[in-house]
PDB file of C-alpha atoms and ligand atoms in Angstrom:
ATOM      1  CA  ARG I   1      85.409  -7.689  -6.210  1.00 79.00           C
ATOM      2  CA  SER I   2      83.294 -10.581  -5.097  1.00 91.00           C
ATOM      3  CA  LEU I   3      84.362 -10.661  -1.427  1.00 96.00           C
ATOM      4  CA  PRO I   4      82.833 -11.406   0.964  1.00 97.00           C
ATOM      5  CA  TYR I   5      81.724 -14.560  -0.801  1.00 98.00           C
ATOM      6  CA  PHE I   6      79.407 -17.038   0.932  1.00 98.00           C
ATOM      7  CA  CYS I   7      78.994 -20.693   0.063  1.00 98.00           C
ATOM      8  CA  ARG I   8      78.163 -24.031   1.619  1.00 98.00           C
ATOM      9  CA  GLY I   9      78.354 -27.695   0.717  1.00 98.00           C
ATOM     10  CA  GLN I  10      78.812 -31.198   2.101  1.00 98.00           C
ATOM     11  CA  VAL I  11      82.404 -32.038   2.981  1.00 98.00           C
ATOM     12  CA  VAL I  12      83.839 -34.664   0.621  1.00 97.00           C
ATOM     13  CA  ARG I  13      87.021 -36.702   0.792  1.00 95.00           C
ATOM     14  CA  GLY I  14      90.083 -35.037  -0.664  1.00 89.00           C
ATOM     15  CA  PHE I  15      92.887 -36.680  -2.536  1.00 79.00           C
ATOM     16  CA  GLY I  16      94.560 -37.855   0.655  1.00 73.00           C
ATOM     17  CA  ARG I  17      97.570 -35.589   0.452  1.00 73.00           C
ATOM     18  CA  GLY I  18      97.940 -36.232   4.158  1.00 70.00           C
ATOM     19  CA  SER I  19      97.201 -32.707   5.283  1.00 84.00           C
ATOM     20  CA  LYS I  20      96.077 -34.135   8.588  1.00 84.00           C
ATOM     21  CA  ASP I  21      99.489 -35.703   9.100  1.00 81.00           C
ATOM     22  CA  LEU I  22     100.949 -32.199   8.892  1.00 85.00           C
ATOM     23  CA  GLY I  23      98.537 -31.116  11.629  1.00 89.00           C
ATOM     24  CA  ILE I  24      96.624 -28.985   9.150  1.00 94.00           C
ATOM     25  CA  PRO I  25      93.569 -30.928   7.927  1.00 96.00           C
ATOM     26  CA  THR I  26      91.738 -29.321   5.009  1.00 96.00           C
ATOM     27  CA  ALA I  27      88.074 -30.035   4.333  1.00 97.00           C
ATOM     28  CA  ASN I  28      87.201 -30.280   0.642  1.00 96.00           C
ATOM     29  CA  PHE I  29      84.085 -28.876  -1.008  1.00 97.00           C
ATOM     30  CA  PRO I  30      82.319 -30.875  -3.736  1.00 97.00           C
ATOM     31  CA  GLU I  31      82.797 -29.966  -7.383  1.00 95.00           C
ATOM     32  CA  SER I  32      79.386 -28.256  -7.543  1.00 97.00           C
ATOM     33  CA  VAL I  33      80.485 -25.626  -5.005  1.00 98.00           C
ATOM     34  CA  VAL I  34      83.823 -25.060  -6.745  1.00 96.00           C
ATOM     35  CA  ASP I  35      82.097 -24.675 -10.130  1.00 96.00           C
ATOM     36  CA  ASN I  36      79.924 -21.888  -8.705  1.00 97.00           C
ATOM     37  CA  LEU I  37      82.893 -19.693  -7.733  1.00 96.00           C
ATOM     38  CA  PRO I  38      82.784 -16.301  -9.444  1.00 95.00           C
ATOM     39  CA  ALA I  39      85.256 -16.062 -12.304  1.00 89.00           C
ATOM     40  CA  ASP I  40      87.181 -13.215 -10.658  1.00 88.00           C
ATOM     41  CA  ILE I  41      88.084 -15.268  -7.567  1.00 94.00           C
ATOM     42  CA  SER I  42      91.729 -16.109  -8.197  1.00 93.00           C
ATOM     43  CA  THR I  43      93.655 -19.072  -6.844  1.00 95.00           C
ATOM     44  CA  GLY I  44      95.563 -18.563  -3.626  1.00 97.00           C
ATOM     45  CA  ILE I  45      94.978 -18.371   0.114  1.00 97.00           C
ATOM     46  CA  TYR I  46      91.895 -16.718   1.614  1.00 98.00           C
ATOM     47  CA  TYR I  47      90.723 -16.132   5.186  1.00 98.00           C
ATOM     48  CA  GLY I  48      87.245 -15.990   6.601  1.00 98.00           C
ATOM     49  CA  TRP I  49      84.638 -17.652   8.769  1.00 98.00           C
ATOM     50  CA  ALA I  50      83.507 -21.275   8.780  1.00 98.00           C
ATOM     51  CA  ARG I  51      80.819 -23.319  10.447  1.00 98.00           C
ATOM     52  CA  VAL I  52      80.168 -27.076  10.454  1.00 98.00           C
ATOM     53  CA  ASP I  53      76.430 -27.879  10.424  1.00 97.00           C
ATOM     54  CA  ASN I  54      74.843 -25.672  13.107  1.00 96.00           C
ATOM     55  CA  GLY I  55      77.949 -25.462  15.258  1.00 97.00           C
ATOM     56  CA  ASP I  56      80.006 -22.466  16.324  1.00 97.00           C
ATOM     57  CA  ILE I  57      81.468 -20.056  13.791  1.00 98.00           C
ATOM     58  CA  HIS I  58      85.260 -20.344  13.657  1.00 98.00           C
ATOM     59  CA  LYS I  59      88.047 -18.565  11.848  1.00 98.00           C
ATOM     60  CA  MET I  60      89.362 -20.345   8.771  1.00 98.00           C
ATOM     61  CA  VAL I  61      91.972 -20.232   6.024  1.00 98.00           C
ATOM     62  CA  MET I  62      91.142 -21.616   2.580  1.00 98.00           C
ATOM     63  CA  SER I  63      93.298 -22.608  -0.329  1.00 96.00           C
ATOM     64  CA  ILE I  64      91.863 -22.345  -3.821  1.00 96.00           C
ATOM     65  CA  GLY I  65      94.104 -24.183  -6.205  1.00 93.00           C
ATOM     66  CA  TRP I  66      94.293 -26.285  -9.313  1.00 88.00           C
ATOM     67  CA  ASN I  67      93.077 -29.811  -8.618  1.00 77.00           C
ATOM     68  CA  PRO I  68      95.745 -32.393  -9.551  1.00 72.00           C
ATOM     69  CA  TYR I  69      93.027 -35.069  -9.651  1.00 71.00           C
ATOM     70  CA  TYR I  70      91.602 -33.401 -12.771  1.00 74.00           C
ATOM     71  CA  LYS I  71      95.013 -32.744 -14.302  1.00 78.00           C
ATOM     72  CA  ASN I  72      94.820 -29.153 -13.063  1.00 82.00           C
ATOM     73  CA  THR I  73      91.858 -28.322 -15.300  1.00 83.00           C
ATOM     74  CA  LYS I  74      89.489 -27.835 -12.354  1.00 86.00           C
ATOM     75  CA  LYS I  75      89.875 -25.864  -9.146  1.00 91.00           C
ATOM     76  CA  SER I  76      89.637 -27.231  -5.630  1.00 93.00           C
ATOM     77  CA  MET I  77      88.646 -25.446  -2.420  1.00 96.00           C
ATOM     78  CA  GLU I  78      90.222 -26.685   0.795  1.00 96.00           C
ATOM     79  CA  THR I  79      89.269 -25.161   4.124  1.00 98.00           C
ATOM     80  CA  HIS I  80      91.290 -25.429   7.309  1.00 98.00           C
ATOM     81  CA  VAL I  81      89.035 -24.499  10.204  1.00 98.00           C
ATOM     82  CA  ILE I  82      91.042 -22.892  13.019  1.00 98.00           C
ATOM     83  CA  HIS I  83      89.562 -25.062  15.743  1.00 98.00           C
ATOM     84  CA  LYS I  84      90.324 -28.435  17.270  1.00 97.00           C
ATOM     85  CA  PHE I  85      87.471 -30.824  16.441  1.00 97.00           C
ATOM     86  CA  LYS I  86      86.904 -34.055  18.359  1.00 97.00           C
ATOM     87  CA  GLU I  87      85.934 -35.923  15.189  1.00 97.00           C
ATOM     88  CA  ASP I  88      86.099 -35.716  11.421  1.00 97.00           C
ATOM     89  CA  PHE I  89      83.103 -34.139   9.714  1.00 98.00           C
ATOM     90  CA  TYR I  90      82.959 -35.787   6.302  1.00 98.00           C
ATOM     91  CA  GLY I  91      79.439 -35.584   4.877  1.00 98.00           C
ATOM     92  CA  GLN I  92      78.483 -32.678   7.125  1.00 98.00           C
ATOM     93  CA  MET I  93      77.514 -29.231   5.867  1.00 98.00           C
ATOM     94  CA  LEU I  94      80.340 -26.697   5.803  1.00 98.00           C
ATOM     95  CA  SER I  95      79.347 -23.045   5.484  1.00 98.00           C
ATOM     96  CA  VAL I  96      82.043 -20.482   4.771  1.00 98.00           C
ATOM     97  CA  ALA I  97      82.312 -16.748   4.318  1.00 98.00           C
ATOM     98  CA  MET I  98      85.436 -15.860   2.346  1.00 98.00           C
ATOM     99  CA  VAL I  99      86.396 -12.454   3.621  1.00 98.00           C
ATOM    100  CA  GLY I 100      89.879 -11.545   2.390  1.00 98.00           C
ATOM    101  CA  TYR I 101      92.835 -12.642   0.319  1.00 98.00           C
ATOM    102  CA  ILE I 102      96.223 -13.444   1.855  1.00 98.00           C
ATOM    103  CA  ARG I 103      98.532 -14.478  -1.007  1.00 97.00           C
ATOM    104  CA  PRO I 104      98.805 -16.366  -4.279  1.00 95.00           C
ATOM    105  CA  GLU I 105      99.704 -20.044  -4.362  1.00 90.00           C
ATOM    106  CA  ARG I 106     103.368 -20.744  -4.599  1.00 87.00           C
ATOM    107  CA  GLY I 107     105.861 -23.570  -4.571  1.00 86.00           C
ATOM    108  CA  PHE I 108     107.995 -24.407  -1.552  1.00 88.00           C
ATOM    109  CA  LYS I 109     111.468 -25.845  -1.348  1.00 89.00           C
ATOM    110  CA  SER I 110     110.618 -28.097   1.564  1.00 89.00           C
ATOM    111  CA  LEU I 111     107.735 -29.411   3.605  1.00 88.00           C
ATOM    112  CA  ASP I 112     108.986 -27.388   6.584  1.00 91.00           C
ATOM    113  CA  GLU I 113     108.819 -24.222   4.510  1.00 92.00           C
ATOM    114  CA  LEU I 114     105.262 -25.060   3.421  1.00 91.00           C
ATOM    115  CA  ILE I 115     104.138 -25.716   6.988  1.00 92.00           C
ATOM    116  CA  ALA I 116     105.748 -22.471   8.185  1.00 95.00           C
ATOM    117  CA  ALA I 117     103.913 -20.550   5.438  1.00 95.00           C
ATOM    118  CA  ILE I 118     100.578 -22.078   6.435  1.00 95.00           C
ATOM    119  CA  HIS I 119     101.173 -21.203  10.080  1.00 97.00           C
ATOM    120  CA  SER I 120     101.891 -17.618   9.120  1.00 98.00           C
ATOM    121  CA  ASP I 121      98.696 -17.599   6.985  1.00 98.00           C
ATOM    122  CA  ILE I 122      96.783 -18.801  10.055  1.00 98.00           C
ATOM    123  CA  GLU I 123      98.275 -16.021  12.210  1.00 98.00           C
ATOM    124  CA  GLU I 124      97.387 -13.416   9.592  1.00 98.00           C
ATOM    125  CA  ALA I 125      93.828 -14.767   9.364  1.00 98.00           C
ATOM    126  CA  LYS I 126      93.402 -14.652  13.141  1.00 98.00           C
ATOM    127  CA  THR I 127      94.552 -11.020  13.335  1.00 98.00           C
ATOM    128  CA  LYS I 128      92.628  -9.727  10.331  1.00 98.00           C
ATOM    129  CA  LEU I 129      89.376 -11.400  11.364  1.00 98.00           C
ATOM    130  CA  ASP I 130      89.417  -9.497  14.671  1.00 98.00           C
ATOM    131  CA  LEU I 131      88.785  -6.255  12.767  1.00 98.00           C
ATOM    132  CA  PRO I 132      85.229  -5.001  13.506  1.00 98.00           C
ATOM    133  CA  GLU I 133      84.298  -5.013   9.803  1.00 97.00           C
ATOM    134  CA  HIS I 134      85.145  -8.739   9.631  1.00 98.00           C
ATOM    135  CA  LEU I 135      83.743  -9.696  13.057  1.00 98.00           C
ATOM    136  CA  LYS I 136      80.340  -8.343  12.050  1.00 97.00           C
ATOM    137  CA  LEU I 137      80.074 -10.958   9.285  1.00 98.00           C
ATOM    138  CA  LYS I 138      79.533 -13.599  11.993  1.00 97.00           C
ATOM    139  CA  GLU I 139      76.126 -11.959  12.476  1.00 96.00           C
ATOM    140  CA  HIS I 140      75.307 -12.138   8.760  1.00 97.00           C
ATOM    141  CA  ASN I 141      72.015 -13.774   7.788  1.00 96.00           C
ATOM    142  CA  PHE I 142      74.012 -16.443   5.943  1.00 97.00           C
ATOM    143  CA  PHE I 143      74.950 -17.948   9.315  1.00 96.00           C
ATOM    144  CA  LYS I 144      71.456 -17.603  10.783  1.00 92.00           C
ATOM    145  CA  THR I 145      69.800 -20.311   8.707  1.00 81.00           C
ATOM    146  CA  SER I 146      70.135 -23.810  10.116  1.00 77.00           C
ATOM    147  CA  THR I 147      71.391 -26.411   7.691  1.00 73.00           C
TER     148      THR I 147
HETATM  149  P1  ADP E 201      91.269 -35.164   2.815  1.00 63.19           P
HETATM  150  O1  ADP E 201      92.324 -35.501   1.800  1.00 63.19           O
HETATM  151  O2  ADP E 201      90.137 -36.168   2.804  1.00 63.19           O
HETATM  152  O3  ADP E 201      90.789 -33.747   2.670  1.00 63.19           O
HETATM  153  P2  ADP E 201      92.689 -34.280   5.212  1.00 63.19           P
HETATM  154  O4  ADP E 201      93.906 -34.940   5.802  1.00 63.19           O
HETATM  155  O5  ADP E 201      92.910 -32.955   4.530  1.00 63.19           O
HETATM  156  O6  ADP E 201      91.981 -35.323   4.248  1.00 63.19           O
HETATM  157  O7  ADP E 201      91.631 -34.110   6.378  1.00 63.19           O
HETATM  158  C1  ADP E 201      90.449 -33.395   6.128  1.00 63.19           C
HETATM  159  C2  ADP E 201      89.290 -33.830   7.017  1.00 63.19           C
HETATM  160  O8  ADP E 201      89.647 -33.687   8.402  1.00 63.19           O
HETATM  161  C3  ADP E 201      88.070 -32.954   6.826  1.00 63.19           C
HETATM  162  O9  ADP E 201      87.254 -33.404   5.767  1.00 63.19           O
HETATM  163  C4  ADP E 201      87.363 -33.058   8.185  1.00 63.19           C
HETATM  164  O10 ADP E 201      86.438 -34.137   8.176  1.00 63.19           O
HETATM  165  C5  ADP E 201      88.493 -33.361   9.165  1.00 63.19           C
HETATM  166  N1  ADP E 201      88.886 -32.227  10.026  1.00 63.19           N
HETATM  167  C6  ADP E 201      89.111 -32.319  11.370  1.00 63.19           C
HETATM  168  N2  ADP E 201      89.474 -31.150  11.898  1.00 63.19           N
HETATM  169  C7  ADP E 201      89.494 -30.246  10.875  1.00 63.19           C
HETATM  170  C8  ADP E 201      89.782 -28.827  10.804  1.00 63.19           C
HETATM  171  N3  ADP E 201      90.144 -28.118  11.897  1.00 63.19           N
HETATM  172  N4  ADP E 201      89.694 -28.220   9.586  1.00 63.19           N
HETATM  173  C9  ADP E 201      89.352 -28.934   8.483  1.00 63.19           C
HETATM  174  N5  ADP E 201      89.064 -30.265   8.488  1.00 63.19           N
HETATM  175  C10 ADP E 201      89.129 -30.937   9.674  1.00 63.19           C
HETATM  176 MG1   MG E 202      92.214 -32.136   2.656  1.00 63.19          MG
END
């Protein structure tokens, strides 16, 4: 198992699927970060910790999926930081610790069903990350370096 897995990269524009319109913006990592993922990291929903530049460390949920922009031949990594930001942070450094796996990707019958699933993922992430073994990762050296 390769969790926890730590990575960072500059936030790039996604494919404008309008995640923000659903109230669940997802920050995309550049291809270089996605290409570095260990082979045994499967697609699906993960939870963990995230930090923008040298800001506070927040809880996050991340979707690793097949990128439609590359005809599903490449993966994408999209992070929803569980925090209300005043402004977008395109171009800024996003550091994440992927800590645990929630579920595989799946199709949904409706947008409402999708949004409900994401909200339940967020609730699960919040609860799991309060476990001492997960909380201690906020003190990991990975988050000590300034970017
Ligand atoms: P895109 O298709 O460009 O990824 P989104 O609608 O998914 O567009 O919005 C993602 C952008 O929203 C991020 O790149 C970031 O700059 C901004 N953003 C604001 N708040 C958050 C948040 N809580 N989590 C993730 N991204 C956020
Ligand atoms: Mg997005």
